[in-house]
PDB file of N, CA and C in Angstrom:
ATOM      1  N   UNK A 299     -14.375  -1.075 -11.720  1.00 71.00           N
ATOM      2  CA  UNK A 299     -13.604  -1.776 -10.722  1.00 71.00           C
ATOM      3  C   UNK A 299     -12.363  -2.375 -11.351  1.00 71.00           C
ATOM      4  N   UNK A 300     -12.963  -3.364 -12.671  1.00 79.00           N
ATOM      5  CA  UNK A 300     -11.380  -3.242 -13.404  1.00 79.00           C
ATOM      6  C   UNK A 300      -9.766  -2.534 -13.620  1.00 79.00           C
ATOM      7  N   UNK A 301     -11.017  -1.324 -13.293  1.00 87.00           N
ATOM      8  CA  UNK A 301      -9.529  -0.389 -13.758  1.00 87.00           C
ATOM      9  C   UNK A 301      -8.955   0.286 -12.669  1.00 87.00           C
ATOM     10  N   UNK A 302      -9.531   0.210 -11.923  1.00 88.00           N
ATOM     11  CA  UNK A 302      -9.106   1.049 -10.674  1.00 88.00           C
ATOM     12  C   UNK A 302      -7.684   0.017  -9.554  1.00 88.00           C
ATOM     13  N   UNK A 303      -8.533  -1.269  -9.192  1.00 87.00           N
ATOM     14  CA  UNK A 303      -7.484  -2.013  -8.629  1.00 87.00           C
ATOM     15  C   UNK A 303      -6.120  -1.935  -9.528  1.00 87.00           C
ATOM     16  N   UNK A 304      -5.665  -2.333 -10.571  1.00 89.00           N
ATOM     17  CA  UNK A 304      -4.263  -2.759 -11.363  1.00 89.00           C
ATOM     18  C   UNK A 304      -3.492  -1.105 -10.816  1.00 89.00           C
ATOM     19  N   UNK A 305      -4.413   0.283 -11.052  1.00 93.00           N
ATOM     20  CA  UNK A 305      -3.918   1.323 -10.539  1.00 93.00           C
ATOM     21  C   UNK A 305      -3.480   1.791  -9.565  1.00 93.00           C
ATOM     22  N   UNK A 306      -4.534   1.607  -8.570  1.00 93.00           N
ATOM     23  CA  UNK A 306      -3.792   1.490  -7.169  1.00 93.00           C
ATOM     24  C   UNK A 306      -2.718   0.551  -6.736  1.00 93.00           C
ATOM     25  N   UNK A 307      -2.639  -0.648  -7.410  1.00 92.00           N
ATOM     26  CA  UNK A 307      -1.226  -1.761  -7.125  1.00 92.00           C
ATOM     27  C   UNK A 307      -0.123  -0.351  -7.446  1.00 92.00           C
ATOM     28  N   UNK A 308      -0.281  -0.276  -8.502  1.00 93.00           N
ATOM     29  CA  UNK A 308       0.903   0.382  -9.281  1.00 93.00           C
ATOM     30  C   UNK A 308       1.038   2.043  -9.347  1.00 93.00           C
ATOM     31  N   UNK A 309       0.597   2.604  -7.645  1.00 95.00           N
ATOM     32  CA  UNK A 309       0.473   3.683  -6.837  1.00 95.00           C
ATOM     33  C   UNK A 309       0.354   4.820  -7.719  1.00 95.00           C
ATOM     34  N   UNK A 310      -0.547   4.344  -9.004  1.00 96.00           N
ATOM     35  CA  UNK A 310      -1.231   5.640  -9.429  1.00 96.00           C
ATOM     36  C   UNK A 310      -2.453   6.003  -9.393  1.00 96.00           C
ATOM     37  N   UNK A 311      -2.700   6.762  -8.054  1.00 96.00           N
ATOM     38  CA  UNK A 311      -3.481   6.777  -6.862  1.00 96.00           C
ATOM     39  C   UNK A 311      -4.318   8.180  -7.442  1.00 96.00           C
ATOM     40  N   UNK A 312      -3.610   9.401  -8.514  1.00 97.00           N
ATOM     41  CA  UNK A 312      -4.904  10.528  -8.757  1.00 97.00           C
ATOM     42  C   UNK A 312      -5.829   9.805 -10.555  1.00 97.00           C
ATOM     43  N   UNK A 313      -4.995   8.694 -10.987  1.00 95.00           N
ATOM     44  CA  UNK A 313      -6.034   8.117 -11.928  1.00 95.00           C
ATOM     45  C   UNK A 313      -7.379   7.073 -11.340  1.00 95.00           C
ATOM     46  N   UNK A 314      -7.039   6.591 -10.046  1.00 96.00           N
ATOM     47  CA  UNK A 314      -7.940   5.553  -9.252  1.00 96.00           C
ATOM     48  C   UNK A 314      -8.608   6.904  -8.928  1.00 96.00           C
ATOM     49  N   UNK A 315      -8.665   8.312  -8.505  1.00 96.00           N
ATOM     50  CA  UNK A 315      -9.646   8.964  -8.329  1.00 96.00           C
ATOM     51  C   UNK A 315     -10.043   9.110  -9.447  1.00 96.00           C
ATOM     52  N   UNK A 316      -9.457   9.674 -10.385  1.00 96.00           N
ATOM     53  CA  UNK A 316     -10.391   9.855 -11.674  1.00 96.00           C
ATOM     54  C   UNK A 316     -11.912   8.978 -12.065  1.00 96.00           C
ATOM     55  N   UNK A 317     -11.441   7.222 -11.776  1.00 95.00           N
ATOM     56  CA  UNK A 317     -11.970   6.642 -12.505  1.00 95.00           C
ATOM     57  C   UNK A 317     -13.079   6.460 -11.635  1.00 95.00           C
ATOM     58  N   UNK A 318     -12.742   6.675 -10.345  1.00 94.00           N
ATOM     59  CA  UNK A 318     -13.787   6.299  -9.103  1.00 94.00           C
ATOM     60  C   UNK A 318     -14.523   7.209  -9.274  1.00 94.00           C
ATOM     61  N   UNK A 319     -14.314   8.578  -9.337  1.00 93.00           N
ATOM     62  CA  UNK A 319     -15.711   9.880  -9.432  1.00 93.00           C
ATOM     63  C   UNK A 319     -16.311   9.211 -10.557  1.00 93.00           C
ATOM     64  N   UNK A 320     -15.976   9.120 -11.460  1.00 94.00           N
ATOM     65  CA  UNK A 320     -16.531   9.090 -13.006  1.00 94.00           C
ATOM     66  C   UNK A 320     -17.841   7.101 -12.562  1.00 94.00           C
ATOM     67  N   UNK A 321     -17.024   6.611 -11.818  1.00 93.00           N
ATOM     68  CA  UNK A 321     -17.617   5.555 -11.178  1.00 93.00           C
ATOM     69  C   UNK A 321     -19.273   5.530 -10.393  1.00 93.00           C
ATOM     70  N   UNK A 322     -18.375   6.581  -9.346  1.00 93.00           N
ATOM     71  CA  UNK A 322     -19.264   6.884  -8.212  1.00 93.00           C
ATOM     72  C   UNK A 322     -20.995   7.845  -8.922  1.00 93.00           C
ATOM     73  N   UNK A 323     -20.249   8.291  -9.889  1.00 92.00           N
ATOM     74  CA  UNK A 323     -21.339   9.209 -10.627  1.00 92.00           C
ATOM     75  C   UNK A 323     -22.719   8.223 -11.231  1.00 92.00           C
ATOM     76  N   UNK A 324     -21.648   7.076 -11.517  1.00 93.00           N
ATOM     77  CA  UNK A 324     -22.909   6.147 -12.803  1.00 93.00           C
ATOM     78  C   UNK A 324     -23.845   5.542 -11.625  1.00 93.00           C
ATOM     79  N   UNK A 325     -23.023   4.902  -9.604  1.00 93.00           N
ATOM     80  CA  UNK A 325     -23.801   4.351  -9.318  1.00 93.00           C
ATOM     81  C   UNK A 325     -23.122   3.981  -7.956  1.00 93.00           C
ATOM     82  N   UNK A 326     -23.755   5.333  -7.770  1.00 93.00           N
ATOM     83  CA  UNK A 326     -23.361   5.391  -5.921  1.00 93.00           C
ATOM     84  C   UNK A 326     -23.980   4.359  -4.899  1.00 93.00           C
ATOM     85  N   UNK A 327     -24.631   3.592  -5.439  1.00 94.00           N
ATOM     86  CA  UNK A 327     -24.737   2.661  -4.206  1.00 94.00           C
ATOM     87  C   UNK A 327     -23.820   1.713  -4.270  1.00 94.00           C
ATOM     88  N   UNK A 328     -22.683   1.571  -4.805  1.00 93.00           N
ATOM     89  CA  UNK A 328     -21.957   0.124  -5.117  1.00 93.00           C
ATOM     90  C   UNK A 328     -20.518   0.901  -4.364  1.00 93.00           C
ATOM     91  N   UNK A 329     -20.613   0.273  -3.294  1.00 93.00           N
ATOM     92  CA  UNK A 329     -19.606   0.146  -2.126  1.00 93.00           C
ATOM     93  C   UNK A 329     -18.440  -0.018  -2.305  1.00 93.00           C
ATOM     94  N   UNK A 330     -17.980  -0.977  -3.267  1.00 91.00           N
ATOM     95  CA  UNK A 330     -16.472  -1.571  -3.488  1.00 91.00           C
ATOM     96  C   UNK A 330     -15.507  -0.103  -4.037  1.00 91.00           C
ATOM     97  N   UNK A 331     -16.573   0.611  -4.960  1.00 93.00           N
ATOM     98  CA  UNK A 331     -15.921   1.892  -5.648  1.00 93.00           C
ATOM     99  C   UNK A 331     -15.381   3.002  -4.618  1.00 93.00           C
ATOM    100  N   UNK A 332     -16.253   3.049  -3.703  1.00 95.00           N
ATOM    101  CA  UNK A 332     -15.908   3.759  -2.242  1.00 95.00           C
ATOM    102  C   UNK A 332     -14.613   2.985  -1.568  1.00 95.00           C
ATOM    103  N   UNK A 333     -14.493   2.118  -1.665  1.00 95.00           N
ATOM    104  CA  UNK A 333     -13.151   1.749  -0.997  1.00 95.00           C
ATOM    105  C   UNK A 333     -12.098   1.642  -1.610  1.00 95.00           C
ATOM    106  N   UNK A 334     -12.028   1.764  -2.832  1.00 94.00           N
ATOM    107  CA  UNK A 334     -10.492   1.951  -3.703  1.00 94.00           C
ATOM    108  C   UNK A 334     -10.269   3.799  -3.722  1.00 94.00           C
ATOM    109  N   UNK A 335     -11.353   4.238  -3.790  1.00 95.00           N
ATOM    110  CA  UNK A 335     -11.523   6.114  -3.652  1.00 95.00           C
ATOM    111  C   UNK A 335     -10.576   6.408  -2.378  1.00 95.00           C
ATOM    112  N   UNK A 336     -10.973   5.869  -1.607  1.00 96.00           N
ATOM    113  CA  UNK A 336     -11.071   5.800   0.468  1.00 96.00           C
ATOM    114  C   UNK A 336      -9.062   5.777  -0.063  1.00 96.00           C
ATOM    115  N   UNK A 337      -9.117   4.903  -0.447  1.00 97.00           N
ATOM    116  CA  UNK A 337      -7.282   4.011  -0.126  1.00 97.00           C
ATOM    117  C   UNK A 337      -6.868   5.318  -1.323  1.00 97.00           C
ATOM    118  N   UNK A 338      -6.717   5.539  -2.626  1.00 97.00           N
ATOM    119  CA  UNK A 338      -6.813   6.634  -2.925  1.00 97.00           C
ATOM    120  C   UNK A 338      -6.143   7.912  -2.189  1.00 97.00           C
ATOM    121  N   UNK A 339      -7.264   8.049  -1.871  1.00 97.00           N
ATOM    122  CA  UNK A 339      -7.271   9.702  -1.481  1.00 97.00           C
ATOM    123  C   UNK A 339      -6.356   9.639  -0.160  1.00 97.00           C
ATOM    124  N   UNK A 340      -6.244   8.606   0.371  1.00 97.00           N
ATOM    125  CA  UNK A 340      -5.326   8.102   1.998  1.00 97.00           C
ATOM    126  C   UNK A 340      -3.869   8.402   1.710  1.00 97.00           C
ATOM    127  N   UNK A 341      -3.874   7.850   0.307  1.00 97.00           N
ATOM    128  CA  UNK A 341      -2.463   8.008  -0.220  1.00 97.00           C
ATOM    129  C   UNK A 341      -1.971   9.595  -0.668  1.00 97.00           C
ATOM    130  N   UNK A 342      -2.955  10.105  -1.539  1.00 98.00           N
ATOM    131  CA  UNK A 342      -2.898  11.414  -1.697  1.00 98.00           C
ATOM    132  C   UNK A 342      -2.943  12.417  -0.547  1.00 98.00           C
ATOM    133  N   UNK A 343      -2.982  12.115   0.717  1.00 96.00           N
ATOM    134  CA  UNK A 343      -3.509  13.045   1.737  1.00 96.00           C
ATOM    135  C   UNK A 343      -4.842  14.038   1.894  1.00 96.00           C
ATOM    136  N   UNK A 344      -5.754  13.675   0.732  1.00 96.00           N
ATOM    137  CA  UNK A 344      -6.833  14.379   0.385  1.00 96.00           C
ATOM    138  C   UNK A 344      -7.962  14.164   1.619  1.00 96.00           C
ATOM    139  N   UNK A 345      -7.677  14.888   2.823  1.00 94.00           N
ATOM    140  CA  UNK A 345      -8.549  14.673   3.741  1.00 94.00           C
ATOM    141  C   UNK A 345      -9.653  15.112   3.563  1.00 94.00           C
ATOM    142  N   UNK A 346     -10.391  16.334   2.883  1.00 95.00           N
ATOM    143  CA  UNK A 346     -11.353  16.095   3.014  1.00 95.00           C
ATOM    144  C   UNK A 346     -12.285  15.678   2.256  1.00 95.00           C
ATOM    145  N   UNK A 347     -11.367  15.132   0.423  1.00 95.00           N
ATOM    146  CA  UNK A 347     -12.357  14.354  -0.313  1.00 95.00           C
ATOM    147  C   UNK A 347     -11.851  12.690   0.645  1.00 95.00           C
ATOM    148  N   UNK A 348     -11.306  12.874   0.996  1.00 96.00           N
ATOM    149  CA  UNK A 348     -11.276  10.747   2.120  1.00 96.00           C
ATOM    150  C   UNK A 348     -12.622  11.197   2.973  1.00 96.00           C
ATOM    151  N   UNK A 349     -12.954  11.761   3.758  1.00 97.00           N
ATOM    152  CA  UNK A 349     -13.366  11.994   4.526  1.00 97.00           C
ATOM    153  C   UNK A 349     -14.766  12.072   4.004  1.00 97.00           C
ATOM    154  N   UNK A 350     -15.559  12.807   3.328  1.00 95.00           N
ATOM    155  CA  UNK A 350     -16.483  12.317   2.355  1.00 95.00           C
ATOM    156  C   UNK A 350     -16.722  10.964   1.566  1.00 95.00           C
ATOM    157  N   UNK A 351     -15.690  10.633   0.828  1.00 95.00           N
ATOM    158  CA  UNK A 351     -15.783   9.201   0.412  1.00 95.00           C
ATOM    159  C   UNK A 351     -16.429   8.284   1.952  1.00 95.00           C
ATOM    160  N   UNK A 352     -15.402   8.172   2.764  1.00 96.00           N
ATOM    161  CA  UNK A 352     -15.442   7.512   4.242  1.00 96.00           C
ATOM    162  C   UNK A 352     -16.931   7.670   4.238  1.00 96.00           C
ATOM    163  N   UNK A 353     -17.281   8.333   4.531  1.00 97.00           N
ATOM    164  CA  UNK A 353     -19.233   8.671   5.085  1.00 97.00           C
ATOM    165  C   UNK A 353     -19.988   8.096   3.685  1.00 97.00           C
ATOM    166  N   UNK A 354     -20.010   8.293   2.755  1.00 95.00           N
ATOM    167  CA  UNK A 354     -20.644   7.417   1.826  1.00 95.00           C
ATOM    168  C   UNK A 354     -20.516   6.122   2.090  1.00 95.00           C
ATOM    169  N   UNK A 355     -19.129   5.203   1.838  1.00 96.00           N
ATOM    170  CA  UNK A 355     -18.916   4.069   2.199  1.00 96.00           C
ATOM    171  C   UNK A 355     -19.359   3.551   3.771  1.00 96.00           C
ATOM    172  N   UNK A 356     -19.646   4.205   4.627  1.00 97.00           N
ATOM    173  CA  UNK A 356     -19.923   3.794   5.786  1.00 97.00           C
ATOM    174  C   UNK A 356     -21.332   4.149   5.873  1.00 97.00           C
ATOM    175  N   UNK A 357     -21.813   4.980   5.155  1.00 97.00           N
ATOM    176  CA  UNK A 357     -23.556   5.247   5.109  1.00 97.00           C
ATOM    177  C   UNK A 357     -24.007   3.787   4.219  1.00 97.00           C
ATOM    178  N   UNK A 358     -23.107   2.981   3.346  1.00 97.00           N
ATOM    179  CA  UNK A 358     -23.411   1.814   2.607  1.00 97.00           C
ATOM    180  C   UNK A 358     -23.056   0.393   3.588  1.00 97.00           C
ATOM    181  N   UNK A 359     -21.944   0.571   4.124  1.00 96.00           N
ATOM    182  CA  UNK A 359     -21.544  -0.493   5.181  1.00 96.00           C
ATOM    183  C   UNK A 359     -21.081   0.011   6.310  1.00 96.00           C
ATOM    184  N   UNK A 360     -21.760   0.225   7.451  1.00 96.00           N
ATOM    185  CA  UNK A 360     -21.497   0.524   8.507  1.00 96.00           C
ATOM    186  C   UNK A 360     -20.248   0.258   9.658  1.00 96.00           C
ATOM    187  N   UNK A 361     -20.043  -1.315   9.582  1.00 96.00           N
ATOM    188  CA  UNK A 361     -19.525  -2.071  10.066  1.00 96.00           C
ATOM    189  C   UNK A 361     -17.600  -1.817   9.075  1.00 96.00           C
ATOM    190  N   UNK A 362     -17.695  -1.188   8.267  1.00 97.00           N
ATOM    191  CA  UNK A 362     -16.309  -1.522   7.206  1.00 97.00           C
ATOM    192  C   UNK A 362     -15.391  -1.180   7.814  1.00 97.00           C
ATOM    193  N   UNK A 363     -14.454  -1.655   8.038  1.00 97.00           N
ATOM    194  CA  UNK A 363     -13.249  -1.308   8.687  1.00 97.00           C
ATOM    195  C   UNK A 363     -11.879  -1.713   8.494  1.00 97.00           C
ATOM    196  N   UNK A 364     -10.477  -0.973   8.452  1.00 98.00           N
ATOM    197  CA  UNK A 364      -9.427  -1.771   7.741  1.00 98.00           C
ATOM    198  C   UNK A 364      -9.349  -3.216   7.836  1.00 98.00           C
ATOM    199  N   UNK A 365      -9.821  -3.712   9.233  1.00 97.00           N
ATOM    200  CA  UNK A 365      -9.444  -5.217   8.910  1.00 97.00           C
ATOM    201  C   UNK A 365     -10.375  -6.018   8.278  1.00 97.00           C
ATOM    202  N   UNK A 366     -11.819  -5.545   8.248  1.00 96.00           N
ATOM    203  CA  UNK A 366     -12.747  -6.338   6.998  1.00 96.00           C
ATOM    204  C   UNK A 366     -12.333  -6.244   5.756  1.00 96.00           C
ATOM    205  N   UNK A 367     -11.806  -5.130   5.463  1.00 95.00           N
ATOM    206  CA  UNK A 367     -11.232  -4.508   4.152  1.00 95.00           C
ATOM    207  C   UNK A 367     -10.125  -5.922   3.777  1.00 95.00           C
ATOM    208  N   UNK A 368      -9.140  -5.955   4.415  1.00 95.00           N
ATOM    209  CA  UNK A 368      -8.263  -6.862   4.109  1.00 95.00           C
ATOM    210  C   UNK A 368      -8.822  -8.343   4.234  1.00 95.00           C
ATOM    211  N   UNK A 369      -9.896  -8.610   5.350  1.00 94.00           N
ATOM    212  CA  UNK A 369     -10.404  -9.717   5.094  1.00 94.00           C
ATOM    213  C   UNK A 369     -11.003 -10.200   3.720  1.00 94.00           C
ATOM    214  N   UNK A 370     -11.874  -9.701   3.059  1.00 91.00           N
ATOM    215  CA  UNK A 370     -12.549  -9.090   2.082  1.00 91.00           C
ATOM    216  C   UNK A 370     -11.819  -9.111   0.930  1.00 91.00           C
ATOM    217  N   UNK A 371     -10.304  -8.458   0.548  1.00 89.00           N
ATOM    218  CA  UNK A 371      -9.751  -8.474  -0.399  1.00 89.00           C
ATOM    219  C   UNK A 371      -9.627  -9.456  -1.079  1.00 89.00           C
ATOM    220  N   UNK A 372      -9.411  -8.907  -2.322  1.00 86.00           N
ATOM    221  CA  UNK A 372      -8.987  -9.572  -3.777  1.00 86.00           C
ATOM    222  C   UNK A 372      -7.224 -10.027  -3.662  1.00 86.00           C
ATOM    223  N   UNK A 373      -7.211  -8.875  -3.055  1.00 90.00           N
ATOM    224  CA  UNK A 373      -5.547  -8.810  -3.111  1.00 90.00           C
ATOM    225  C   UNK A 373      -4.857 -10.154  -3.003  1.00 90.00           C
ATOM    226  N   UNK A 374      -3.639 -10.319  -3.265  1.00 93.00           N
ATOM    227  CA  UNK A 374      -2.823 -11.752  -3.282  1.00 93.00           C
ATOM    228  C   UNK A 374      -1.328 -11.588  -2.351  1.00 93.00           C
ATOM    229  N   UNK A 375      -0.593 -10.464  -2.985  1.00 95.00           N
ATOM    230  CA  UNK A 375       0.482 -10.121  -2.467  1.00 95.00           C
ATOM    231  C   UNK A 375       0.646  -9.263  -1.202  1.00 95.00           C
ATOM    232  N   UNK A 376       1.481  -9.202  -0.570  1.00 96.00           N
ATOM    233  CA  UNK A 376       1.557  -8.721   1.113  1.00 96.00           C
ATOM    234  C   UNK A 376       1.621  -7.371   0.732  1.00 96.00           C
ATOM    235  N   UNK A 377       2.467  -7.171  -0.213  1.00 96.00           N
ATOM    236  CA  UNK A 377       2.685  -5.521  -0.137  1.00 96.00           C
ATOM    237  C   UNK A 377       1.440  -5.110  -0.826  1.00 96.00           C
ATOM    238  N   UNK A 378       0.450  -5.400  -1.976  1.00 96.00           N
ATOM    239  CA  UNK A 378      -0.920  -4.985  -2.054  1.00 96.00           C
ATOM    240  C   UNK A 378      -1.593  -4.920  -1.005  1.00 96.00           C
ATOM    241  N   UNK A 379      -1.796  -6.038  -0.395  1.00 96.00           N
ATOM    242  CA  UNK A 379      -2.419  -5.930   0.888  1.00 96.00           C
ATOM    243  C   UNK A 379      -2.157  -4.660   1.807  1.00 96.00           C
ATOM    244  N   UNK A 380      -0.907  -3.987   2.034  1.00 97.00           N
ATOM    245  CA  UNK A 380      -0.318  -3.326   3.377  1.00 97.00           C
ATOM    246  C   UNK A 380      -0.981  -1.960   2.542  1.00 97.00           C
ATOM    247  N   UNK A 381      -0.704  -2.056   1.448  1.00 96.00           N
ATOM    248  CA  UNK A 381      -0.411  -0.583   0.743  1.00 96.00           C
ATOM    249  C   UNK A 381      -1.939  -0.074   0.462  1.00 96.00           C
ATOM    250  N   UNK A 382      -2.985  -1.023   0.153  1.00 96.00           N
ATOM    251  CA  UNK A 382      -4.498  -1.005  -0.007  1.00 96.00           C
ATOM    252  C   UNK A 382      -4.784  -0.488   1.655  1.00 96.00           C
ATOM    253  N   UNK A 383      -4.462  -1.478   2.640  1.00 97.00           N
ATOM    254  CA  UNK A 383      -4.873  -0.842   4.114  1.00 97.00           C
ATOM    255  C   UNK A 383      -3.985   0.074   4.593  1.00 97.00           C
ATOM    256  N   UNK A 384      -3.114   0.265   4.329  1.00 98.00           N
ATOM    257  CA  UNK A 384      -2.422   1.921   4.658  1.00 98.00           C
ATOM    258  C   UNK A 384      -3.255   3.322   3.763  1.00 98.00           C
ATOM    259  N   UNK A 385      -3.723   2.958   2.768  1.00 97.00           N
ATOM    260  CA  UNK A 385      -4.530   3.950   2.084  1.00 97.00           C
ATOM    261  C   UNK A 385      -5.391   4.561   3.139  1.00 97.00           C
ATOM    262  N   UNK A 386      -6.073   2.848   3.249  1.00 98.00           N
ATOM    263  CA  UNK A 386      -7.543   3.455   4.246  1.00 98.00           C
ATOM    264  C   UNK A 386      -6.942   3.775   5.821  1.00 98.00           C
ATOM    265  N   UNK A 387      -6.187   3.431   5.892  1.00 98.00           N
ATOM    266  CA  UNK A 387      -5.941   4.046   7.278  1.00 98.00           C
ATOM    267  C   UNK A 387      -5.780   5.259   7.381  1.00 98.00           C
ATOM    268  N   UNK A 388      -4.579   6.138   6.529  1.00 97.00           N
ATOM    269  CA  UNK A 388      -4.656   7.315   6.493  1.00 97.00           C
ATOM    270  C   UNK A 388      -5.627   8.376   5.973  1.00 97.00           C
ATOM    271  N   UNK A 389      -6.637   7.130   5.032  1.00 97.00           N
ATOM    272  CA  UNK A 389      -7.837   8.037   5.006  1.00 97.00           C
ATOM    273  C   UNK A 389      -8.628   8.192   6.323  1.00 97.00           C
ATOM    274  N   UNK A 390      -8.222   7.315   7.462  1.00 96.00           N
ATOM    275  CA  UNK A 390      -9.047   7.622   8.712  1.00 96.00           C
ATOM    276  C   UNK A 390     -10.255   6.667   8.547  1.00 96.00           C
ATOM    277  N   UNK A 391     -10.129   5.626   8.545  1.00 97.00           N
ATOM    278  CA  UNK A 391     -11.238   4.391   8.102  1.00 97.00           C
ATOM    279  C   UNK A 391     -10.576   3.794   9.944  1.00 97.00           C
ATOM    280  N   UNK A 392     -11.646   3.554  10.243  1.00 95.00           N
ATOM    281  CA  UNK A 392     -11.208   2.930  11.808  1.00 95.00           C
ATOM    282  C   UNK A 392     -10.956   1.443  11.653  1.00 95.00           C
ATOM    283  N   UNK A 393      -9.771   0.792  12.211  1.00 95.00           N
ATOM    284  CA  UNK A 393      -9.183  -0.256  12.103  1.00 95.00           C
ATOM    285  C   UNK A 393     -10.213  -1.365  12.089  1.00 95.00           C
TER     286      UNK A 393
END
């Protein structure tokens, strides 16, 4: 998780996949890793690895949705904020 947020700030969005598979591998039940993947791949246009991620993360939290997401955040700054929920939006994460 360390490494993934500072990456996505700084919209290098195919190393936040890297680190998230390599993540998701050690311990797929931990949710938070699914949602930096989700924003990720939103950015990359990778619909149908978003779209997979999406169903994992929502097979873990049902209820997740861009605006819990931002409720929820770590984030501090507006444009982290917009740029984290524009990920998931275009990954198709329902508002």
């Amino acid at each position: 998780m360390a490494a993934m947020l500072p990456r996505l700030i700084l919209r290098q969005h195919e190393i936040v996949v890297e680190i998230s598979n390599r993540a998701v591998t050690l311990n797929p039940g931990f949710s938070p890793t699914y949602k930096w993947l989700l924003a990720a791949h939103g950015h990359l246009g990778n619909t149908g690895d978003a779209a997979s991620a999406r169903q994992h993360l929502l097979a873990l939290e049902p209820d997740f949705t861009v605006r819990s997401a931002i409720a929820r955040s770590a984030l501090t700054r507006q444009a982290d904020i917009d740029h984290y929920a524009e990920g998931l939006r275009r990954a198709g994460l329902p508002e």
